[in-house]
Amino acid sequence: MADYGFLVPTGGGEDIPLKKERIVIGRRENCDIVLRFANVSGQHCRMTLEQGYWFIKDLESRNGTKVNGYRVTRKRLDPGVILTIAKHQYEIRYNPEDLGAMGPPPADDDQIDMSLRSSLMERAGLEKRKDKESGPNLKDEV
């Protein structure tokens, strides 16, 4: 089988080889990489190799997928970044040039989900963000 890199558990353990260009990660036995943890979804995320770079796509998992601590829906995985699947962390190790990359990396077309950096109350519109200035206090003008 081809060698497309590795996921290296940051807390120790066996390296997980990336053996094909499209990999589904999850708790179900039919996934390409099976993570037997209760907080990992049945089909948690999918990794695809595009132009020599790995990309991750969250498959609407319950506990999310993060890259370097930021929750994502789809993101390019540059070598050495930390991928978090639920609460399980892995460093991705590969060489893009060995996998056919030429020139600058492909566009990183996913934006980090910044809405998750605010509280649930703020997202519901029931609480103002602390870093925004609030309007005039009408009580003081009466």
Short mmCIF file of N, CA, C and O in Angstrom, two decimals:
data_model
loop_
_atom_site.label_atom_id
_atom_site.label_comp_id
_atom_site.label_asym_id
_atom_site.label_seq_id
_atom_site.Cartn_x
_atom_site.Cartn_y
_atom_site.Cartn_z
N MET A 1 0.84 -1.20 0.00
CA MET A 1 0.00 0.00 0.00
C MET A 1 0.87 1.25 0.00
O MET A 1 1.97 1.25 0.53
N ALA A 2 0.32 2.31 -0.56
CA ALA A 2 1.05 3.57 -0.65
C ALA A 2 1.19 4.20 0.74
O ALA A 2 0.40 3.94 1.64
N ASP A 3 2.21 5.03 0.87
CA ASP A 3 2.43 5.75 2.12
C ASP A 3 2.11 7.22 1.88
O ASP A 3 2.82 7.89 1.15
N TYR A 4 1.01 7.68 2.47
CA TYR A 4 0.58 9.06 2.29
C TYR A 4 0.82 9.90 3.55
O TYR A 4 0.31 10.99 3.64
N GLY A 5 1.55 9.38 4.50
CA GLY A 5 1.82 10.10 5.74
C GLY A 5 1.26 9.36 6.93
O GLY A 5 0.86 8.18 6.84
N PHE A 6 1.24 10.07 8.07
CA PHE A 6 0.81 9.46 9.33
C PHE A 6 0.04 10.45 10.18
O PHE A 6 0.28 11.66 10.12
N LEU A 7 -0.85 9.93 11.01
CA LEU A 7 -1.41 10.66 12.13
C LEU A 7 -0.67 10.15 13.36
O LEU A 7 -0.67 8.94 13.62
N VAL A 8 -0.05 11.05 14.10
CA VAL A 8 0.75 10.68 15.26
C VAL A 8 0.01 11.14 16.52
O VAL A 8 -0.16 12.34 16.73
N PRO A 9 -0.47 10.22 17.36
CA PRO A 9 -1.18 10.61 18.59
C PRO A 9 -0.26 11.46 19.48
O PRO A 9 0.86 11.05 19.77
N THR A 10 -0.75 12.64 19.89
CA THR A 10 0.09 13.53 20.71
C THR A 10 0.28 12.99 22.12
O THR A 10 1.24 13.35 22.79
N GLY A 11 -0.62 12.13 22.58
CA GLY A 11 -0.51 11.57 23.92
C GLY A 11 0.21 10.25 23.96
O GLY A 11 0.20 9.56 24.97
N GLY A 12 0.83 9.87 22.86
CA GLY A 12 1.51 8.58 22.78
C GLY A 12 0.63 7.54 22.13
O GLY A 12 -0.57 7.72 22.00
N GLY A 13 1.24 6.48 21.69
CA GLY A 13 0.52 5.42 21.00
C GLY A 13 1.08 5.20 19.61
O GLY A 13 2.01 5.89 19.19
N GLU A 14 0.51 4.24 18.91
CA GLU A 14 0.98 3.87 17.59
C GLU A 14 0.62 4.93 16.56
O GLU A 14 -0.50 5.45 16.58
N ASP A 15 1.55 5.22 15.64
CA ASP A 15 1.25 6.08 14.51
C ASP A 15 0.17 5.41 13.66
O ASP A 15 0.14 4.18 13.53
N ILE A 16 -0.70 6.22 13.07
CA ILE A 16 -1.76 5.70 12.21
C ILE A 16 -1.38 6.04 10.77
O ILE A 16 -1.34 7.22 10.39
N PRO A 17 -1.05 5.03 9.95
CA PRO A 17 -0.66 5.31 8.57
C PRO A 17 -1.85 5.76 7.72
O PRO A 17 -2.97 5.28 7.90
N LEU A 18 -1.60 6.72 6.83
CA LEU A 18 -2.59 7.18 5.87
C LEU A 18 -2.31 6.39 4.59
O LEU A 18 -1.31 6.63 3.91
N LYS A 19 -3.19 5.43 4.27
CA LYS A 19 -2.89 4.45 3.23
C LYS A 19 -3.58 4.68 1.89
O LYS A 19 -3.32 3.98 0.94
N LYS A 20 -4.50 5.64 1.85
CA LYS A 20 -5.15 5.94 0.57
C LYS A 20 -5.53 7.40 0.52
O LYS A 20 -5.38 8.12 1.50
N GLU A 21 -6.01 7.86 -0.64
CA GLU A 21 -6.23 9.29 -0.87
C GLU A 21 -7.54 9.82 -0.31
O GLU A 21 -7.76 11.03 -0.32
N ARG A 22 -8.39 8.96 0.17
CA ARG A 22 -9.66 9.37 0.77
C ARG A 22 -9.90 8.44 1.96
O ARG A 22 -9.97 7.22 1.78
N ILE A 23 -10.02 9.03 3.15
CA ILE A 23 -10.08 8.24 4.37
C ILE A 23 -11.24 8.75 5.24
O ILE A 23 -11.31 9.95 5.53
N VAL A 24 -12.12 7.86 5.64
CA VAL A 24 -13.18 8.20 6.58
C VAL A 24 -12.72 7.75 7.97
O VAL A 24 -12.27 6.61 8.14
N ILE A 25 -12.85 8.67 8.93
CA ILE A 25 -12.46 8.39 10.31
C ILE A 25 -13.71 8.41 11.17
O ILE A 25 -14.52 9.34 11.07
N GLY A 26 -13.86 7.41 12.01
CA GLY A 26 -15.02 7.38 12.91
C GLY A 26 -15.00 6.15 13.80
O GLY A 26 -14.04 5.39 13.82
N ARG A 27 -16.08 5.97 14.53
CA ARG A 27 -16.20 4.88 15.48
C ARG A 27 -16.69 3.59 14.83
O ARG A 27 -16.44 2.50 15.33
N ARG A 28 -17.38 3.69 13.70
CA ARG A 28 -17.93 2.49 13.04
C ARG A 28 -16.82 1.63 12.45
O ARG A 28 -15.82 2.12 11.96
N GLU A 29 -17.06 0.33 12.48
CA GLU A 29 -16.07 -0.63 11.98
C GLU A 29 -15.81 -0.49 10.49
O GLU A 29 -14.76 -0.88 10.01
N ASN A 30 -16.77 0.06 9.73
CA ASN A 30 -16.56 0.19 8.28
C ASN A 30 -15.77 1.44 7.90
O ASN A 30 -15.54 1.69 6.72
N CYS A 31 -15.32 2.23 8.87
CA CYS A 31 -14.48 3.40 8.58
C CYS A 31 -13.06 2.94 8.23
O CYS A 31 -12.63 1.87 8.63
N ASP A 32 -12.35 3.77 7.49
CA ASP A 32 -10.98 3.44 7.11
C ASP A 32 -10.05 3.49 8.33
O ASP A 32 -9.15 2.67 8.47
N ILE A 33 -10.27 4.49 9.19
CA ILE A 33 -9.55 4.57 10.47
C ILE A 33 -10.61 4.53 11.56
O ILE A 33 -11.48 5.41 11.63
N VAL A 34 -10.58 3.48 12.37
CA VAL A 34 -11.58 3.29 13.43
C VAL A 34 -11.00 3.80 14.74
O VAL A 34 -9.94 3.35 15.18
N LEU A 35 -11.69 4.78 15.35
CA LEU A 35 -11.32 5.29 16.67
C LEU A 35 -12.41 4.84 17.64
O LEU A 35 -13.53 5.34 17.59
N ARG A 36 -12.07 3.89 18.48
CA ARG A 36 -13.06 3.29 19.38
C ARG A 36 -13.19 4.11 20.66
O ARG A 36 -12.78 3.66 21.73
N PHE A 37 -13.76 5.31 20.53
CA PHE A 37 -14.00 6.18 21.68
C PHE A 37 -15.46 6.62 21.63
O PHE A 37 -15.98 6.94 20.55
N ALA A 38 -16.11 6.65 22.78
CA ALA A 38 -17.54 6.99 22.84
C ALA A 38 -17.83 8.39 22.30
O ALA A 38 -18.91 8.64 21.76
N ASN A 39 -16.87 9.33 22.41
CA ASN A 39 -17.15 10.70 21.97
C ASN A 39 -16.82 10.93 20.49
O ASN A 39 -16.98 12.03 19.99
N VAL A 40 -16.40 9.90 19.78
CA VAL A 40 -16.16 9.99 18.34
C VAL A 40 -17.43 9.51 17.64
O VAL A 40 -17.99 8.47 17.98
N SER A 41 -17.89 10.28 16.65
CA SER A 41 -19.11 9.93 15.92
C SER A 41 -18.87 8.70 15.05
O SER A 41 -17.74 8.37 14.71
N GLY A 42 -19.97 8.04 14.66
CA GLY A 42 -19.87 6.86 13.81
C GLY A 42 -19.04 7.12 12.55
O GLY A 42 -18.14 6.37 12.22
N GLN A 43 -19.37 8.18 11.84
CA GLN A 43 -18.55 8.70 10.75
C GLN A 43 -18.25 10.14 11.13
O GLN A 43 -19.10 11.02 10.97
N HIS A 44 -17.08 10.40 11.66
CA HIS A 44 -16.76 11.68 12.28
C HIS A 44 -16.25 12.71 11.26
O HIS A 44 -16.73 13.83 11.21
N CYS A 45 -15.26 12.30 10.45
CA CYS A 45 -14.68 13.23 9.49
C CYS A 45 -14.08 12.45 8.33
O CYS A 45 -13.90 11.24 8.41
N ARG A 46 -13.76 13.20 7.26
CA ARG A 46 -13.17 12.58 6.07
C ARG A 46 -11.92 13.37 5.70
O ARG A 46 -11.93 14.60 5.67
N MET A 47 -10.84 12.64 5.41
CA MET A 47 -9.62 13.26 4.92
C MET A 47 -9.49 12.94 3.44
O MET A 47 -9.72 11.80 3.03
N THR A 48 -9.14 13.95 2.63
CA THR A 48 -8.91 13.74 1.21
C THR A 48 -7.59 14.38 0.82
O THR A 48 -7.24 15.45 1.32
N LEU A 49 -6.89 13.73 -0.07
CA LEU A 49 -5.63 14.24 -0.58
C LEU A 49 -5.92 15.00 -1.86
O LEU A 49 -6.48 14.46 -2.80
N GLU A 50 -5.56 16.31 -1.87
CA GLU A 50 -5.83 17.16 -3.02
C GLU A 50 -4.57 17.94 -3.36
O GLU A 50 -4.07 18.71 -2.54
N GLN A 51 -4.07 17.74 -4.57
CA GLN A 51 -2.88 18.44 -5.07
C GLN A 51 -1.69 18.30 -4.11
O GLN A 51 -0.93 19.24 -3.92
N GLY A 52 -1.57 17.13 -3.49
CA GLY A 52 -0.44 16.87 -2.60
C GLY A 52 -0.64 17.30 -1.16
O GLY A 52 0.26 17.14 -0.33
N TYR A 53 -1.81 17.84 -0.82
CA TYR A 53 -2.10 18.30 0.55
C TYR A 53 -3.33 17.58 1.08
O TYR A 53 -4.29 17.33 0.35
N TRP A 54 -3.29 17.27 2.37
CA TRP A 54 -4.44 16.68 3.03
C TRP A 54 -5.44 17.76 3.42
O TRP A 54 -5.04 18.85 3.87
N PHE A 55 -6.72 17.46 3.25
CA PHE A 55 -7.82 18.31 3.72
C PHE A 55 -8.68 17.47 4.64
O PHE A 55 -8.82 16.26 4.45
N ILE A 56 -9.28 18.14 5.63
CA ILE A 56 -10.19 17.46 6.57
C ILE A 56 -11.58 18.06 6.38
O ILE A 56 -11.72 19.26 6.17
N LYS A 57 -12.60 17.22 6.42
CA LYS A 57 -13.99 17.69 6.38
C LYS A 57 -14.74 17.02 7.51
O LYS A 57 -14.75 15.79 7.61
N ASP A 58 -15.32 17.82 8.38
CA ASP A 58 -16.15 17.29 9.46
C ASP A 58 -17.46 16.79 8.85
O ASP A 58 -18.04 17.45 7.99
N LEU A 59 -17.90 15.63 9.26
CA LEU A 59 -19.13 15.03 8.72
C LEU A 59 -20.30 15.24 9.68
O LEU A 59 -21.02 14.31 10.02
N GLU A 60 -20.45 16.49 10.11
CA GLU A 60 -21.52 16.88 11.04
C GLU A 60 -21.46 16.06 12.32
O GLU A 60 -22.48 15.60 12.85
N SER A 61 -20.24 15.90 12.82
CA SER A 61 -20.04 15.13 14.04
C SER A 61 -20.58 15.88 15.25
O SER A 61 -20.68 17.10 15.23
N ARG A 62 -20.91 15.14 16.28
CA ARG A 62 -21.45 15.75 17.48
C ARG A 62 -20.38 16.55 18.24
O ARG A 62 -20.63 17.64 18.72
N ASN A 63 -19.18 16.01 18.35
CA ASN A 63 -18.14 16.65 19.16
C ASN A 63 -17.08 17.41 18.36
O ASN A 63 -16.12 17.90 18.92
N GLY A 64 -17.26 17.51 17.06
CA GLY A 64 -16.46 18.40 16.25
C GLY A 64 -15.08 17.92 15.87
O GLY A 64 -14.54 16.96 16.40
N THR A 65 -14.52 18.67 14.92
CA THR A 65 -13.18 18.45 14.41
C THR A 65 -12.47 19.79 14.48
O THR A 65 -13.02 20.81 14.06
N LYS A 66 -11.25 19.79 15.01
CA LYS A 66 -10.49 21.03 15.17
C LYS A 66 -9.13 20.91 14.51
O LYS A 66 -8.55 19.83 14.46
N VAL A 67 -8.64 22.05 14.04
CA VAL A 67 -7.28 22.15 13.53
C VAL A 67 -6.59 23.24 14.33
O VAL A 67 -7.06 24.38 14.38
N ASN A 68 -5.51 22.87 14.99
CA ASN A 68 -4.78 23.78 15.88
C ASN A 68 -5.70 24.50 16.86
O ASN A 68 -5.54 25.68 17.14
N GLY A 69 -6.70 23.77 17.37
CA GLY A 69 -7.58 24.30 18.41
C GLY A 69 -8.82 25.02 17.92
O GLY A 69 -9.65 25.43 18.72
N TYR A 70 -8.98 25.20 16.60
CA TYR A 70 -10.15 25.90 16.06
C TYR A 70 -11.06 24.91 15.34
O TYR A 70 -10.61 24.15 14.48
N ARG A 71 -12.34 24.97 15.70
CA ARG A 71 -13.31 24.06 15.08
C ARG A 71 -13.48 24.43 13.61
O ARG A 71 -13.56 25.60 13.26
N VAL A 72 -13.52 23.40 12.76
CA VAL A 72 -13.61 23.62 11.32
C VAL A 72 -14.69 22.72 10.71
O VAL A 72 -15.09 21.73 11.31
N THR A 73 -15.14 23.11 9.52
CA THR A 73 -15.99 22.22 8.74
C THR A 73 -15.17 21.58 7.62
O THR A 73 -15.33 20.42 7.32
N ARG A 74 -14.27 22.36 7.01
CA ARG A 74 -13.33 21.84 6.01
C ARG A 74 -12.09 22.72 6.06
O ARG A 74 -12.20 23.94 6.06
N LYS A 75 -10.91 22.08 6.06
CA LYS A 75 -9.68 22.86 6.18
C LYS A 75 -8.50 22.07 5.63
O LYS A 75 -8.46 20.86 5.75
N ARG A 76 -7.55 22.80 5.06
CA ARG A 76 -6.30 22.17 4.62
C ARG A 76 -5.47 21.83 5.85
O ARG A 76 -5.39 22.61 6.79
N LEU A 77 -4.86 20.65 5.83
CA LEU A 77 -4.01 20.21 6.93
C LEU A 77 -2.55 20.31 6.49
O LEU A 77 -2.04 19.42 5.81
N ASP A 78 -1.90 21.40 6.84
CA ASP A 78 -0.49 21.52 6.51
C ASP A 78 0.31 20.57 7.41
O ASP A 78 -0.11 20.27 8.53
N PRO A 79 1.46 20.09 6.95
CA PRO A 79 2.26 19.19 7.78
C PRO A 79 2.57 19.81 9.14
O PRO A 79 2.88 20.99 9.25
N GLY A 80 2.40 18.98 10.19
CA GLY A 80 2.72 19.42 11.54
C GLY A 80 1.57 20.02 12.33
O GLY A 80 1.70 20.26 13.52
N VAL A 81 0.42 20.28 11.68
CA VAL A 81 -0.70 20.84 12.45
C VAL A 81 -1.27 19.77 13.37
O VAL A 81 -1.07 18.57 13.17
N ILE A 82 -1.99 20.23 14.40
CA ILE A 82 -2.63 19.32 15.34
C ILE A 82 -4.10 19.19 14.97
O ILE A 82 -4.84 20.17 14.93
N LEU A 83 -4.50 17.97 14.67
CA LEU A 83 -5.87 17.64 14.33
C LEU A 83 -6.52 17.04 15.57
O LEU A 83 -5.98 16.11 16.17
N THR A 84 -7.67 17.60 15.97
CA THR A 84 -8.40 17.09 17.13
C THR A 84 -9.72 16.51 16.64
O THR A 84 -10.53 17.22 16.02
N ILE A 85 -9.92 15.24 16.91
CA ILE A 85 -11.15 14.53 16.56
C ILE A 85 -11.83 14.23 17.88
O ILE A 85 -11.32 13.45 18.67
N ALA A 86 -12.98 14.90 18.12
CA ALA A 86 -13.60 14.92 19.45
C ALA A 86 -12.56 15.50 20.39
O ALA A 86 -12.19 16.66 20.24
N LYS A 87 -12.01 14.76 21.34
CA LYS A 87 -10.97 15.29 22.23
C LYS A 87 -9.62 14.62 22.00
O LYS A 87 -8.70 14.77 22.78
N HIS A 88 -9.51 13.86 20.91
CA HIS A 88 -8.30 13.07 20.64
C HIS A 88 -7.41 13.80 19.64
O HIS A 88 -7.86 14.13 18.54
N GLN A 89 -6.15 14.06 20.04
CA GLN A 89 -5.26 14.89 19.24
C GLN A 89 -4.21 14.08 18.49
O GLN A 89 -3.61 13.16 19.05
N TYR A 90 -3.98 14.51 17.25
CA TYR A 90 -2.99 13.87 16.39
C TYR A 90 -2.22 14.94 15.63
O TYR A 90 -2.82 15.92 15.18
N GLU A 91 -0.94 14.73 15.48
CA GLU A 91 -0.15 15.58 14.59
C GLU A 91 -0.12 14.89 13.24
O GLU A 91 0.10 13.67 13.16
N ILE A 92 -0.34 15.65 12.17
CA ILE A 92 -0.27 15.05 10.84
C ILE A 92 1.14 15.24 10.29
O ILE A 92 1.69 16.35 10.35
N ARG A 93 1.70 14.15 9.82
CA ARG A 93 3.06 14.19 9.27
C ARG A 93 3.05 13.63 7.85
O ARG A 93 2.65 12.49 7.63
N TYR A 94 3.47 14.48 6.92
CA TYR A 94 3.61 14.06 5.52
C TYR A 94 4.42 15.13 4.80
O TYR A 94 4.62 16.23 5.31
N ASN A 95 4.89 14.78 3.60
CA ASN A 95 5.63 15.73 2.78
C ASN A 95 4.83 15.99 1.51
O ASN A 95 4.71 15.09 0.66
N PRO A 96 4.27 17.20 1.36
CA PRO A 96 3.43 17.49 0.19
C PRO A 96 4.14 17.22 -1.14
O PRO A 96 3.52 16.71 -2.08
N GLU A 97 5.43 17.52 -1.23
CA GLU A 97 6.15 17.31 -2.49
C GLU A 97 6.20 15.83 -2.85
O GLU A 97 6.11 15.47 -4.03
N ASP A 98 6.31 14.96 -1.84
CA ASP A 98 6.30 13.51 -2.10
C ASP A 98 4.95 13.05 -2.63
O ASP A 98 4.84 11.99 -3.25
N LEU A 99 3.90 13.83 -2.35
CA LEU A 99 2.54 13.45 -2.75
C LEU A 99 2.07 14.22 -3.98
O LEU A 99 0.88 14.25 -4.28
N GLY A 100 3.01 14.88 -4.68
CA GLY A 100 2.69 15.53 -5.95
C GLY A 100 2.44 17.02 -5.89
O GLY A 100 2.05 17.62 -6.90
N ALA A 101 2.65 17.67 -4.76
CA ALA A 101 2.42 19.11 -4.67
C ALA A 101 3.47 19.86 -5.48
O ALA A 101 4.64 19.53 -5.46
N MET A 102 3.01 20.88 -6.20
CA MET A 102 3.91 21.76 -6.94
C MET A 102 3.42 23.19 -6.76
O MET A 102 2.22 23.44 -6.81
N GLY A 103 4.34 24.12 -6.54
CA GLY A 103 3.96 25.52 -6.39
C GLY A 103 3.31 25.77 -5.05
O GLY A 103 3.45 24.99 -4.11
N PRO A 104 2.55 26.87 -4.96
CA PRO A 104 1.91 27.21 -3.68
C PRO A 104 0.83 26.20 -3.32
O PRO A 104 0.29 25.53 -4.21
N PRO A 105 0.51 26.09 -2.02
CA PRO A 105 -0.55 25.14 -1.61
C PRO A 105 -1.89 25.53 -2.20
O PRO A 105 -2.13 26.71 -2.50
N PRO A 106 -2.79 24.57 -2.38
CA PRO A 106 -4.14 24.90 -2.87
C PRO A 106 -4.86 25.78 -1.85
O PRO A 106 -4.50 25.82 -0.67
N ALA A 107 -5.88 26.48 -2.33
CA ALA A 107 -6.65 27.38 -1.46
C ALA A 107 -7.20 26.63 -0.26
O ALA A 107 -7.66 25.50 -0.38
N ASP A 108 -7.13 27.29 0.86
CA ASP A 108 -7.72 26.75 2.09
C ASP A 108 -9.13 27.31 2.16
O ASP A 108 -9.36 28.37 2.72
N ASP A 109 -10.08 26.60 1.54
CA ASP A 109 -11.39 27.19 1.28
C ASP A 109 -12.34 27.16 2.46
O ASP A 109 -13.46 27.60 2.34
N ASP A 110 -11.92 26.66 3.60
CA ASP A 110 -12.81 26.68 4.76
C ASP A 110 -12.38 27.77 5.71
O ASP A 110 -11.20 27.98 5.94
N GLN A 111 -13.33 28.44 6.25
CA GLN A 111 -13.04 29.43 7.28
C GLN A 111 -13.26 28.77 8.63
O GLN A 111 -14.15 27.95 8.78
N ILE A 112 -12.46 29.14 9.57
CA ILE A 112 -12.65 28.66 10.94
C ILE A 112 -14.00 29.17 11.42
O ILE A 112 -14.37 30.31 11.16
N ASP A 113 -14.74 28.35 12.09
CA ASP A 113 -16.08 28.72 12.55
C ASP A 113 -15.96 29.65 13.75
O ASP A 113 -15.88 29.20 14.89
N MET A 114 -15.94 30.95 13.49
CA MET A 114 -15.77 31.95 14.55
C MET A 114 -17.02 32.08 15.42
O MET A 114 -16.94 32.58 16.52
N SER A 115 -18.17 31.61 14.93
CA SER A 115 -19.38 31.71 15.75
C SER A 115 -19.23 30.90 17.02
O SER A 115 -19.87 31.18 18.03
N LEU A 116 -18.37 29.89 17.00
CA LEU A 116 -18.21 29.05 18.18
C LEU A 116 -17.33 29.70 19.23
O LEU A 116 -17.16 29.18 20.31
N ARG A 117 -16.76 30.86 18.92
CA ARG A 117 -15.94 31.57 19.89
C ARG A 117 -16.79 32.47 20.79
O ARG A 117 -16.31 33.04 21.73
N SER A 118 -18.07 32.60 20.47
CA SER A 118 -18.96 33.39 21.31
C SER A 118 -19.84 32.45 22.12
O SER A 118 -19.99 31.28 21.80
N SER A 119 -20.44 32.97 23.16
CA SER A 119 -21.28 32.12 24.01
C SER A 119 -22.60 31.82 23.31
O SER A 119 -23.02 32.52 22.38
N LEU A 120 -23.28 30.80 23.79
CA LEU A 120 -24.58 30.45 23.25
C LEU A 120 -25.56 31.60 23.42
O LEU A 120 -26.36 31.88 22.53
N MET A 121 -25.49 32.29 24.54
CA MET A 121 -26.38 33.43 24.79
C MET A 121 -26.13 34.55 23.77
O MET A 121 -27.06 35.15 23.27
N GLU A 122 -24.84 34.80 23.45
CA GLU A 122 -24.51 35.82 22.46
C GLU A 122 -25.05 35.43 21.09
O GLU A 122 -25.63 36.25 20.38
N ARG A 123 -24.87 34.15 20.71
CA ARG A 123 -25.34 33.70 19.40
C ARG A 123 -26.85 33.77 19.30
O ARG A 123 -27.39 33.98 18.22
N ALA A 124 -27.56 33.62 20.42
CA ALA A 124 -29.02 33.70 20.43
C ALA A 124 -29.50 35.15 20.47
O ALA A 124 -30.68 35.41 20.39
N GLY A 125 -28.55 36.10 20.61
CA GLY A 125 -28.91 37.50 20.65
C GLY A 125 -29.42 37.96 22.01
O GLY A 125 -30.00 39.02 22.13
N LEU A 126 -29.20 37.16 23.04
CA LEU A 126 -29.69 37.49 24.38
C LEU A 126 -28.63 38.17 25.24
O LEU A 126 -28.94 38.62 26.33
N GLU A 127 -27.42 38.23 24.75
CA GLU A 127 -26.33 38.83 25.52
C GLU A 127 -25.40 39.52 24.53
O GLU A 127 -25.16 39.02 23.45
N LYS A 128 -24.89 40.70 24.90
CA LYS A 128 -23.99 41.41 24.01
C LYS A 128 -22.58 40.88 24.18
O LYS A 128 -22.18 40.47 25.25
N ARG A 129 -21.83 40.93 23.09
CA ARG A 129 -20.42 40.54 23.16
C ARG A 129 -19.69 41.51 24.05
O ARG A 129 -19.91 42.70 24.01
N LYS A 130 -18.79 41.00 24.84
CA LYS A 130 -18.06 41.82 25.79
C LYS A 130 -17.06 42.75 25.13
O LYS A 130 -16.75 43.80 25.65
N ASP A 131 -16.58 42.38 23.92
CA ASP A 131 -15.57 43.22 23.29
C ASP A 131 -16.17 44.32 22.43
O ASP A 131 -15.46 45.19 21.95
N LYS A 132 -17.48 44.33 22.23
CA LYS A 132 -18.13 45.40 21.47
C LYS A 132 -18.54 46.51 22.43
O LYS A 132 -18.96 46.26 23.55
N GLU A 133 -18.44 47.73 21.93
CA GLU A 133 -18.91 48.84 22.76
C GLU A 133 -20.42 48.85 22.72
O GLU A 133 -21.02 48.69 21.68
N SER A 134 -21.02 49.08 23.85
CA SER A 134 -22.48 49.15 23.88
C SER A 134 -22.89 50.58 23.56
O SER A 134 -22.11 51.51 23.70
N GLY A 135 -24.10 50.71 23.12
CA GLY A 135 -24.62 52.05 22.78
C GLY A 135 -24.79 52.89 24.03
O GLY A 135 -24.46 52.50 25.13
N PRO A 136 -25.32 54.12 23.84
CA PRO A 136 -25.50 55.02 25.00
C PRO A 136 -26.45 54.41 26.03
O PRO A 136 -27.39 53.72 25.68
N ASN A 137 -26.18 54.69 27.26
CA ASN A 137 -27.02 54.21 28.34
C ASN A 137 -28.14 55.23 28.52
O ASN A 137 -27.92 56.33 29.00
N LEU A 138 -29.35 54.85 28.13
CA LEU A 138 -30.48 55.77 28.17
C LEU A 138 -30.84 56.16 29.61
O LEU A 138 -31.38 57.23 29.83
N LYS A 139 -30.56 55.32 30.56
CA LYS A 139 -30.86 55.60 31.95
C LYS A 139 -30.14 56.87 32.41
O LYS A 139 -30.66 57.65 33.17
N ASP A 140 -28.91 57.07 31.94
CA ASP A 140 -28.11 58.20 32.36
C ASP A 140 -28.62 59.52 31.79
O ASP A 140 -28.35 60.58 32.33
N GLU A 141 -29.39 59.47 30.67
CA GLU A 141 -29.83 60.69 30.02
C GLU A 141 -31.16 61.18 30.58
O GLU A 141 -31.58 62.27 30.28
N VAL A 142 -31.87 60.40 31.33
CA VAL A 142 -33.20 60.77 31.83
C VAL A 142 -33.10 61.66 33.03
O VAL A 142 -32.26 61.64 33.83
#
